[in-house]
PDB file with one MODEL, atoms N, CA, C and O in Angstrom:
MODEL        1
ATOM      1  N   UNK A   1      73.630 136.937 167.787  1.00  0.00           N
ATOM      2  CA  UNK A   1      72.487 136.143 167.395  1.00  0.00           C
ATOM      3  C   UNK A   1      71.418 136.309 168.470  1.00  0.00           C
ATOM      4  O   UNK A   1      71.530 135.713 169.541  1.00  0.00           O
ATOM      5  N   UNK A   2      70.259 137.202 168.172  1.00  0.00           N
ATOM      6  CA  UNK A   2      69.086 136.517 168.745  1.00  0.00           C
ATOM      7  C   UNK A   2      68.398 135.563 169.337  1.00  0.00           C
ATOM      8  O   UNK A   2      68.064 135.028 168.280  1.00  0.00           O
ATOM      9  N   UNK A   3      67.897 134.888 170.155  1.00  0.00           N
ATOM     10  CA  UNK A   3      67.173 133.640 170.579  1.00  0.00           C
ATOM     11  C   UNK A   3      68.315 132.596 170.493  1.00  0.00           C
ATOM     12  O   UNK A   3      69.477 132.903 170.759  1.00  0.00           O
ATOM     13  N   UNK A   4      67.972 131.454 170.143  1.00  0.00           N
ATOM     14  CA  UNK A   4      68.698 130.434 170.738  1.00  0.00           C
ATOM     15  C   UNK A   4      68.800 129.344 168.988  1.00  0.00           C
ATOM     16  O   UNK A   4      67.990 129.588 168.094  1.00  0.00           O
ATOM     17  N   UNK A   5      69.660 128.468 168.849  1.00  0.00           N
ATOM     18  CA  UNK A   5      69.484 127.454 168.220  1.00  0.00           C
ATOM     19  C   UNK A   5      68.926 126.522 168.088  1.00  0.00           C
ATOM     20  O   UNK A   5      69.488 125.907 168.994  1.00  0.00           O
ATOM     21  N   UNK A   6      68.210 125.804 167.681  1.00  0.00           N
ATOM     22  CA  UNK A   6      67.409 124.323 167.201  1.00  0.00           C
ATOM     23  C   UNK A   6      68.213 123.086 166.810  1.00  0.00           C
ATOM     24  O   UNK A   6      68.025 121.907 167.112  1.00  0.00           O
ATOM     25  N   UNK A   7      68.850 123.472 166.303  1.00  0.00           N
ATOM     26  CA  UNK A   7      70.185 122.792 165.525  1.00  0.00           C
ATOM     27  C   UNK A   7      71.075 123.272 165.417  1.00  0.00           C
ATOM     28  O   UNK A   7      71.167 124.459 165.104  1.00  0.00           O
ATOM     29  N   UNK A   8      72.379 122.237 165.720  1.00  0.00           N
ATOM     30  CA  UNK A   8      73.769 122.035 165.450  1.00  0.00           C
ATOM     31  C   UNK A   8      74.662 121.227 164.688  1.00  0.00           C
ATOM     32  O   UNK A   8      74.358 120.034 164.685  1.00  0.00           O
ATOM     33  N   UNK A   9      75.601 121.518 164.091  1.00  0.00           N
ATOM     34  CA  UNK A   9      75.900 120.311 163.415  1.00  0.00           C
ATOM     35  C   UNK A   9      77.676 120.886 163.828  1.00  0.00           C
ATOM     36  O   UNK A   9      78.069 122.051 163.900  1.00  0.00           O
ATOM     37  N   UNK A  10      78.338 119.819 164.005  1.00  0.00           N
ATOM     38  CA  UNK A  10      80.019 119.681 164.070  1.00  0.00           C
ATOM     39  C   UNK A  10      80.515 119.069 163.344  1.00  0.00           C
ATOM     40  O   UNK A  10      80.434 117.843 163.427  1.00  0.00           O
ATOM     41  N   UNK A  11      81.270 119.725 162.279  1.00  0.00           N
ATOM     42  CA  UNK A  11      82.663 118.984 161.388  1.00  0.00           C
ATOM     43  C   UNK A  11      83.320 119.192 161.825  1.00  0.00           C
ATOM     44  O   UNK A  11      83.103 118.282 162.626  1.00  0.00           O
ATOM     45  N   UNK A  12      84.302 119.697 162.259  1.00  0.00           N
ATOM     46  CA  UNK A  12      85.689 120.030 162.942  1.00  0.00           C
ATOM     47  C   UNK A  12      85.687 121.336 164.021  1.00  0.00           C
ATOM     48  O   UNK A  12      84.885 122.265 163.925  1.00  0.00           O
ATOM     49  N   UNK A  13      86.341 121.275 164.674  1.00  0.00           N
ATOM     50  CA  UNK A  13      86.817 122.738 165.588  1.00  0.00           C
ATOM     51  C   UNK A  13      85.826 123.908 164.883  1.00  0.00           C
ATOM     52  O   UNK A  13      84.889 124.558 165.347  1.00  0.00           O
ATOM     53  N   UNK A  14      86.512 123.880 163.436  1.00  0.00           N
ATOM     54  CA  UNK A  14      86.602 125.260 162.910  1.00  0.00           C
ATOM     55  C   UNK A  14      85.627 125.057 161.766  1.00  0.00           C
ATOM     56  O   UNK A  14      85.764 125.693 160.721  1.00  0.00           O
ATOM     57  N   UNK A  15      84.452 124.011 161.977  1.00  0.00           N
ATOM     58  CA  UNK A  15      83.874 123.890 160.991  1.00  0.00           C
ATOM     59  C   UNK A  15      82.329 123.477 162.051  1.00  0.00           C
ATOM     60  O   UNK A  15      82.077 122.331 162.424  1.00  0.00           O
ATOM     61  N   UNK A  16      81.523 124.620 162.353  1.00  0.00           N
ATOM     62  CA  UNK A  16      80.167 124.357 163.420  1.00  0.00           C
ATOM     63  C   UNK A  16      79.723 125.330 162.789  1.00  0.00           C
ATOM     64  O   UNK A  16      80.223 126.441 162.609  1.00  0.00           O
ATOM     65  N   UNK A  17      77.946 124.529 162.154  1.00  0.00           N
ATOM     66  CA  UNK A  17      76.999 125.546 161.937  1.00  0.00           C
ATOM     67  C   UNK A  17      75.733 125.543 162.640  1.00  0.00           C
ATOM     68  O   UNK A  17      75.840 125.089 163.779  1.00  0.00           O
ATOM     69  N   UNK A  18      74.822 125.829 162.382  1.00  0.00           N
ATOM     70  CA  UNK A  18      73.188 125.760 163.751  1.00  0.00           C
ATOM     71  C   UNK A  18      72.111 126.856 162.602  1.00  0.00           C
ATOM     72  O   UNK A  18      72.642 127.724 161.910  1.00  0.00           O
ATOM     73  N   UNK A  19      71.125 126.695 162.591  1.00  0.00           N
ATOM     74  CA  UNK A  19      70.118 127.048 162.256  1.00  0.00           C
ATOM     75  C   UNK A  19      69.093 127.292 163.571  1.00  0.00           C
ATOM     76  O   UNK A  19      68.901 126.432 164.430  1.00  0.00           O
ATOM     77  N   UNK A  20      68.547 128.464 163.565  1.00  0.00           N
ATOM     78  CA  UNK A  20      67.640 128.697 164.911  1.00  0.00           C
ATOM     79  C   UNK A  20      66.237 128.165 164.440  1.00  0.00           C
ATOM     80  O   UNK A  20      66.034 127.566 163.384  1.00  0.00           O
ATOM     81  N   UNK A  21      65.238 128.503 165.463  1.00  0.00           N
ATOM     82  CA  UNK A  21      63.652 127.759 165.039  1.00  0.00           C
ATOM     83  C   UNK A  21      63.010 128.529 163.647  1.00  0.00           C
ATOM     84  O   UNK A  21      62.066 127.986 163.073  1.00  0.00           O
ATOM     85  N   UNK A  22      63.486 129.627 163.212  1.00  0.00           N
ATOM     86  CA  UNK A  22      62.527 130.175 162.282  1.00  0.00           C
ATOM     87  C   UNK A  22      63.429 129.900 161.018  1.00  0.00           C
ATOM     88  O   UNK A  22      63.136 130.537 160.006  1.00  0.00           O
ATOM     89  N   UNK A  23      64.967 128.634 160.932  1.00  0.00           N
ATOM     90  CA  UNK A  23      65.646 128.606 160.024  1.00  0.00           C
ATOM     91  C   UNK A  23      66.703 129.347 159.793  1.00  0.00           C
ATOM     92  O   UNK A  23      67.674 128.932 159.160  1.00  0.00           O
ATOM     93  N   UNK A  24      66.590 130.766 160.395  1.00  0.00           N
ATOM     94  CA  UNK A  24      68.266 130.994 159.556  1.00  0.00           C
ATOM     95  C   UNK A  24      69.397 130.331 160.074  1.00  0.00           C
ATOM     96  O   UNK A  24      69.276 129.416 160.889  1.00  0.00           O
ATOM     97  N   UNK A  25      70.309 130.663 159.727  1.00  0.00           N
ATOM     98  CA  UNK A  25      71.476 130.063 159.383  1.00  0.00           C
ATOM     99  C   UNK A  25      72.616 130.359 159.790  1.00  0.00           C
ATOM    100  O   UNK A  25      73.070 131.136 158.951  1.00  0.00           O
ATOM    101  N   UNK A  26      73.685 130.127 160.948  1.00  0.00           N
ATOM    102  CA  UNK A  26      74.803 130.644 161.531  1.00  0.00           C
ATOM    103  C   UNK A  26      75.647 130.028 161.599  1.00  0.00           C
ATOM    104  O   UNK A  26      75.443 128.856 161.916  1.00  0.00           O
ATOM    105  N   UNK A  27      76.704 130.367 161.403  1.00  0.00           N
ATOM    106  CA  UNK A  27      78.475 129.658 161.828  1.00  0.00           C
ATOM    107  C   UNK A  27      79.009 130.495 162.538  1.00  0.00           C
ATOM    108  O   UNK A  27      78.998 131.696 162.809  1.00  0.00           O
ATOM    109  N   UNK A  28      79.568 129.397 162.814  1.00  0.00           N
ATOM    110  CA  UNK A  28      80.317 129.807 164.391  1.00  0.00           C
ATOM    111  C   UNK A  28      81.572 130.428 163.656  1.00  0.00           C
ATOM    112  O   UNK A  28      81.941 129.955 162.581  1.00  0.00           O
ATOM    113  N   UNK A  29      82.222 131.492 164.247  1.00  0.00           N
ATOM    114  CA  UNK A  29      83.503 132.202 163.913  1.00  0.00           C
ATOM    115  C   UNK A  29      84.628 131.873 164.830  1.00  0.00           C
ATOM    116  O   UNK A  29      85.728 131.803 164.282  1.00  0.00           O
ATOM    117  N   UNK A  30      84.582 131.662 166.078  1.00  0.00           N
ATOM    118  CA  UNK A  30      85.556 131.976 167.084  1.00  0.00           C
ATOM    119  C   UNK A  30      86.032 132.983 167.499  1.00  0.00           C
ATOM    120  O   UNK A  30      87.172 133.189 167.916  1.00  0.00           O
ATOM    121  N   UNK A  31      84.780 133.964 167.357  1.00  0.00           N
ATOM    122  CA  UNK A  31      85.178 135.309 167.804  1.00  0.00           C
ATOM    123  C   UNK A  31      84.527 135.701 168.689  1.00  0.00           C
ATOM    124  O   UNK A  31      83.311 135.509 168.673  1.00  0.00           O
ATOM    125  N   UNK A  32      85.188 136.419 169.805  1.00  0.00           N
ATOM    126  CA  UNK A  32      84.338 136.406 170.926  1.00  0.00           C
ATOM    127  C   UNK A  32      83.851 137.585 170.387  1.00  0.00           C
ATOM    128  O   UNK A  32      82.792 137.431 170.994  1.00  0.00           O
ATOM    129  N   UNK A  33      83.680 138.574 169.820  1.00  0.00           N
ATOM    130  CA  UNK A  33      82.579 139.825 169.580  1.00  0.00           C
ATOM    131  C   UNK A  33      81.915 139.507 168.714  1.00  0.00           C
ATOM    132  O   UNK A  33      81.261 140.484 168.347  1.00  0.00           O
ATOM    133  N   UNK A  34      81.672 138.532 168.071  1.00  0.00           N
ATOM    134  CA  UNK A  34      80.919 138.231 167.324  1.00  0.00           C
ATOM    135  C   UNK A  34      81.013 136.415 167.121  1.00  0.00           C
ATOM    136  O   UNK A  34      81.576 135.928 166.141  1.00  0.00           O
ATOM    137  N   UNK A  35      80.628 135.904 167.771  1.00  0.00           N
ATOM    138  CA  UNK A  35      80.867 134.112 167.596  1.00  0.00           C
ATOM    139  C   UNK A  35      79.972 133.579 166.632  1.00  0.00           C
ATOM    140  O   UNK A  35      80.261 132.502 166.111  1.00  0.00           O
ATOM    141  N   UNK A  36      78.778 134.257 166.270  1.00  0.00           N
ATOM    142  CA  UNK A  36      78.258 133.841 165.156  1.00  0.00           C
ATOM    143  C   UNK A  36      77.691 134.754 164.021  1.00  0.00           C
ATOM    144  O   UNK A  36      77.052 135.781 164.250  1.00  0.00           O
ATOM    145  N   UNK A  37      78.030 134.208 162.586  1.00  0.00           N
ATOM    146  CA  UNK A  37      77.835 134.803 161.845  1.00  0.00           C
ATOM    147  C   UNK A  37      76.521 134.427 160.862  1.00  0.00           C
ATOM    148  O   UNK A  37      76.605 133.448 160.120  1.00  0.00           O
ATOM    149  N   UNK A  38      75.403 135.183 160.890  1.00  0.00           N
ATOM    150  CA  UNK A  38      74.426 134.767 160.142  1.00  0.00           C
ATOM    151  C   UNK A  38      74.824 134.798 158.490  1.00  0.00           C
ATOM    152  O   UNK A  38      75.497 135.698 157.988  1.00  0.00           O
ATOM    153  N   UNK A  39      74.115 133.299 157.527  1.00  0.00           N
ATOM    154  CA  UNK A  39      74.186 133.033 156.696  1.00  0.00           C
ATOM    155  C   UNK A  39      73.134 133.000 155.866  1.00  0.00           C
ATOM    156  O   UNK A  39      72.200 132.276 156.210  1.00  0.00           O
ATOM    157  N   UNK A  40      73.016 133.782 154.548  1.00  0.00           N
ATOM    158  CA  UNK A  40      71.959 133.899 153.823  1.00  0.00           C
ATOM    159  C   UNK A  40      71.338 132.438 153.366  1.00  0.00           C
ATOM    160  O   UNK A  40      71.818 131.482 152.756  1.00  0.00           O
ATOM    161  N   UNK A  41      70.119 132.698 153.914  1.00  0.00           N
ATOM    162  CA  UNK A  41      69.006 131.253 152.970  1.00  0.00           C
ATOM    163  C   UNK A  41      68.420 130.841 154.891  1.00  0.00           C
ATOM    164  O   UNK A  41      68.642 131.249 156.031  1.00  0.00           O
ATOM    165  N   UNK A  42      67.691 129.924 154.267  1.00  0.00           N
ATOM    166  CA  UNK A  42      67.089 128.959 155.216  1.00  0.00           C
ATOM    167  C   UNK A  42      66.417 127.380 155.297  1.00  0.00           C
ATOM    168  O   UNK A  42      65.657 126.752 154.560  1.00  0.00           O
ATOM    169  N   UNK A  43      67.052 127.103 156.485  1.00  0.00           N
ATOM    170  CA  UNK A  43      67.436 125.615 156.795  1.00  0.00           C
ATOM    171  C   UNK A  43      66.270 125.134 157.346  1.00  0.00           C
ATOM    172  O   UNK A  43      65.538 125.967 157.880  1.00  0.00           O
ATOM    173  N   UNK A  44      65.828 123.632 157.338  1.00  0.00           N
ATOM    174  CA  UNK A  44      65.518 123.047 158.217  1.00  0.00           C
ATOM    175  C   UNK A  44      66.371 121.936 159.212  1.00  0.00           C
ATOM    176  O   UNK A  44      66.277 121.737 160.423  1.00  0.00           O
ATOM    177  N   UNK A  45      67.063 121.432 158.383  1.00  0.00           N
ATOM    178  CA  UNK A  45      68.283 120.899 158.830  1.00  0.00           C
ATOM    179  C   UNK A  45      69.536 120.945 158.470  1.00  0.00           C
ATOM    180  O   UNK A  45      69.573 121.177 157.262  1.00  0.00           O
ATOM    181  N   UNK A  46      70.378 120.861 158.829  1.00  0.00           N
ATOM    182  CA  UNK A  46      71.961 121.161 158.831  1.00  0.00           C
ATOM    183  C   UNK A  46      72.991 119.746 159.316  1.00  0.00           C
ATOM    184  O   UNK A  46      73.004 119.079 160.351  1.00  0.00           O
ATOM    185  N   UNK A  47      73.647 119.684 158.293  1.00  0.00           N
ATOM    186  CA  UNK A  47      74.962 118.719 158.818  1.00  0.00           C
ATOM    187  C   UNK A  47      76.442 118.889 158.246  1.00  0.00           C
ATOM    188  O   UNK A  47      76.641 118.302 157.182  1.00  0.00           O
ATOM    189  N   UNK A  48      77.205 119.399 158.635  1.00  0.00           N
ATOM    190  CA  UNK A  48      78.814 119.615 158.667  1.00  0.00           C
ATOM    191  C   UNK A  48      79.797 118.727 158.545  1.00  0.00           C
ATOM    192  O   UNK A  48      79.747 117.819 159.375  1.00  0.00           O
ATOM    193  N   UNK A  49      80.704 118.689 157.757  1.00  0.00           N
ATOM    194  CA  UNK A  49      81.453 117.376 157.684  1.00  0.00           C
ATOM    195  C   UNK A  49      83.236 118.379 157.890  1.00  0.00           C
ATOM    196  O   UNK A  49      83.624 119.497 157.550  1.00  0.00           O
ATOM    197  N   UNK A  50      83.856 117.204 158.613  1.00  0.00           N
ATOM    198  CA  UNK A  50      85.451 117.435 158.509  1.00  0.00           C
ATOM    199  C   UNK A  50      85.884 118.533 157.744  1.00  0.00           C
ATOM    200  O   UNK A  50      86.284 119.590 158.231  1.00  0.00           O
ATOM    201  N   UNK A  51      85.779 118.202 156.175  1.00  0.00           N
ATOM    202  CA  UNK A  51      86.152 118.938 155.316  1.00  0.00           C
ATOM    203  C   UNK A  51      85.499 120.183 155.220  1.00  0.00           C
ATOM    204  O   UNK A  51      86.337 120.867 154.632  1.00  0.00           O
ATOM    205  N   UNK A  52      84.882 120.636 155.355  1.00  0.00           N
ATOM    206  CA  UNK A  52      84.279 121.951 155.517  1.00  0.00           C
ATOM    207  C   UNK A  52      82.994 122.139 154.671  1.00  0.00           C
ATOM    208  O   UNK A  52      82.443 123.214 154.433  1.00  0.00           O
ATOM    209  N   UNK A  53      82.506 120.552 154.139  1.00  0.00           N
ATOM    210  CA  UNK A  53      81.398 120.646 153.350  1.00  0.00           C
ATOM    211  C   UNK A  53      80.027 120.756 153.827  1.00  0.00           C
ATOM    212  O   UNK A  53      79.711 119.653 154.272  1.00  0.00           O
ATOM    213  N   UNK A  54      79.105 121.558 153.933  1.00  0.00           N
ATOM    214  CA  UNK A  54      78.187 121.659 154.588  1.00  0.00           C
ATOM    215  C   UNK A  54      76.696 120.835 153.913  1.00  0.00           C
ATOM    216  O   UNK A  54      76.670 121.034 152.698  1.00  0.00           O
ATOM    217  N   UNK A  55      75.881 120.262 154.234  1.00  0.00           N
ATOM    218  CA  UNK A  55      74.863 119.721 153.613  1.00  0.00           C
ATOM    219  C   UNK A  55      73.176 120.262 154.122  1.00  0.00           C
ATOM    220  O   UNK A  55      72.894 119.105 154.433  1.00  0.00           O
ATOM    221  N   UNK A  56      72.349 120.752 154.330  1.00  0.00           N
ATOM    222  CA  UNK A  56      70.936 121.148 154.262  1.00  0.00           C
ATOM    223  C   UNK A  56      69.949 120.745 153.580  1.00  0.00           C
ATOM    224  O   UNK A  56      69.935 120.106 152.528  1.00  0.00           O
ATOM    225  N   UNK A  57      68.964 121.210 154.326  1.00  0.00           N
ATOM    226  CA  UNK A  57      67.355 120.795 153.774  1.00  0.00           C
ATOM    227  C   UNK A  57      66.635 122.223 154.437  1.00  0.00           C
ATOM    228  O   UNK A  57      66.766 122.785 155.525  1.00  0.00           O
ATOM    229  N   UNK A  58      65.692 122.550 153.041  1.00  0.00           N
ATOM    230  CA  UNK A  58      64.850 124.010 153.247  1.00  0.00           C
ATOM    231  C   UNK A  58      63.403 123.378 153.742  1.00  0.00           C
ATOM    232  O   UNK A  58      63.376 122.238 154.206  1.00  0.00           O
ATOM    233  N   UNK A  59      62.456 124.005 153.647  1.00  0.00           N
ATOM    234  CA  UNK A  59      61.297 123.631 153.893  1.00  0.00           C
ATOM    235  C   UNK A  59      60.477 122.820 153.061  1.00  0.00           C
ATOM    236  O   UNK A  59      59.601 121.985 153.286  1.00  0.00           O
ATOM    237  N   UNK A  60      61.178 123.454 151.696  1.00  0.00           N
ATOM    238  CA  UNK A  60      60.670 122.692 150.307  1.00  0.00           C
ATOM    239  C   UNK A  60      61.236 121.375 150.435  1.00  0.00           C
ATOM    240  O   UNK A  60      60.678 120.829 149.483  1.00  0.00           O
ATOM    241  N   UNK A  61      61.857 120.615 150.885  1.00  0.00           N
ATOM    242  CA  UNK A  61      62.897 119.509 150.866  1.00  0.00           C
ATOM    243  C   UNK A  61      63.586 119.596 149.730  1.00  0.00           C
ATOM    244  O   UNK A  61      63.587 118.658 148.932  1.00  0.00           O
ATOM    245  N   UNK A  62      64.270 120.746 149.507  1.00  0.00           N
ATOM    246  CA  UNK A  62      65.276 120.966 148.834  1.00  0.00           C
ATOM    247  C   UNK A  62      66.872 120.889 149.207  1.00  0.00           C
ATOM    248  O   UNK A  62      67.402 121.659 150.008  1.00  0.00           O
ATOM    249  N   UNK A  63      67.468 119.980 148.597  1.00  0.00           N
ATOM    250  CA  UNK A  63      68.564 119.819 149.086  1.00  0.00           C
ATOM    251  C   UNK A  63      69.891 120.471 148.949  1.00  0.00           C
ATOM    252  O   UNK A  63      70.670 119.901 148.185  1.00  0.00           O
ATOM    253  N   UNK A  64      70.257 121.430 149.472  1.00  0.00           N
ATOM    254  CA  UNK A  64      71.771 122.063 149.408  1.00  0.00           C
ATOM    255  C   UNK A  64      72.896 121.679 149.968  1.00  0.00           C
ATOM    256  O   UNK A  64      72.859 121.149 151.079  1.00  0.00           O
ATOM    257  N   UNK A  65      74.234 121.901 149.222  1.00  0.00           N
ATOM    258  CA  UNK A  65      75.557 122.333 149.365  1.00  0.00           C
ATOM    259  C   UNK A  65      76.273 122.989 149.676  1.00  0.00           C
ATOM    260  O   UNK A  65      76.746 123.404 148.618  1.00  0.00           O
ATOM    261  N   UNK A  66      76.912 123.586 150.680  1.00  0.00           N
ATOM    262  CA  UNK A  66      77.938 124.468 150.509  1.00  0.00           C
ATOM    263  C   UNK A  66      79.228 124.346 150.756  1.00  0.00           C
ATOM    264  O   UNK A  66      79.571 124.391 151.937  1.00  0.00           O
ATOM    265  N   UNK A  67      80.053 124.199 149.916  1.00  0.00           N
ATOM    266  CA  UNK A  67      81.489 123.879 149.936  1.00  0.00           C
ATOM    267  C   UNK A  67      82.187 125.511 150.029  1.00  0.00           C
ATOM    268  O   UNK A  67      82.224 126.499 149.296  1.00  0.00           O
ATOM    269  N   UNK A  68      82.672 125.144 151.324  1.00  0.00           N
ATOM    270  CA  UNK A  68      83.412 126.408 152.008  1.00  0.00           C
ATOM    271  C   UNK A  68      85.555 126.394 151.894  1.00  0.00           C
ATOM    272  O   UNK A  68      86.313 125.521 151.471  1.00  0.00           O
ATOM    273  N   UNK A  69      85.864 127.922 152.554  1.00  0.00           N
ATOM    274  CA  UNK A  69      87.279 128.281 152.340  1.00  0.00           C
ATOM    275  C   UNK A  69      87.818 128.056 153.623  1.00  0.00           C
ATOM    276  O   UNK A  69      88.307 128.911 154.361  1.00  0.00           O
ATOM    277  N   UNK A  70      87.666 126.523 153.900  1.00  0.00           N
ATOM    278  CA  UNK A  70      88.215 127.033 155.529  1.00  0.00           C
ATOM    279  C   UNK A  70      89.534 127.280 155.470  1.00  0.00           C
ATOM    280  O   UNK A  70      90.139 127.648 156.478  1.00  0.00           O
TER     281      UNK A  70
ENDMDL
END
């Protein structure tokens, strides 16, 4: 990943995502050659829950979901 993050959000260990200043979108992997993985779309905000459900807001104040395979 490029530059730095703006936002973070923590659901569990194995459940951390972050959006940088221009919005995109990364999760953390736990891999050290690669610890983050960029995610298609863009955020203004980000929040992560336990379960692996992710929640967002775009610029439009559009509100997204993403229910993940952890």
């Amino acid at each position: 990943m490029s530059g730095g993050l703006s936002g973070i959000s923590v659901g569990s260990r194995s459940n951390v995502w972050g959006i940088n200043p221009d919005g995109a979108i990364y999760r953390f992997t736990n891999d050290d050659a690669t610890p983050w993985h960029k995610v298609p779309g863009g955020l203004t905000d980000i929040s992560a829950a336990a379960d692996g459900t992710v929640w967002g807001v775009n610029a439009n104040h559009e509100i997204f979901r993403y229910i993940g395979d952890q």
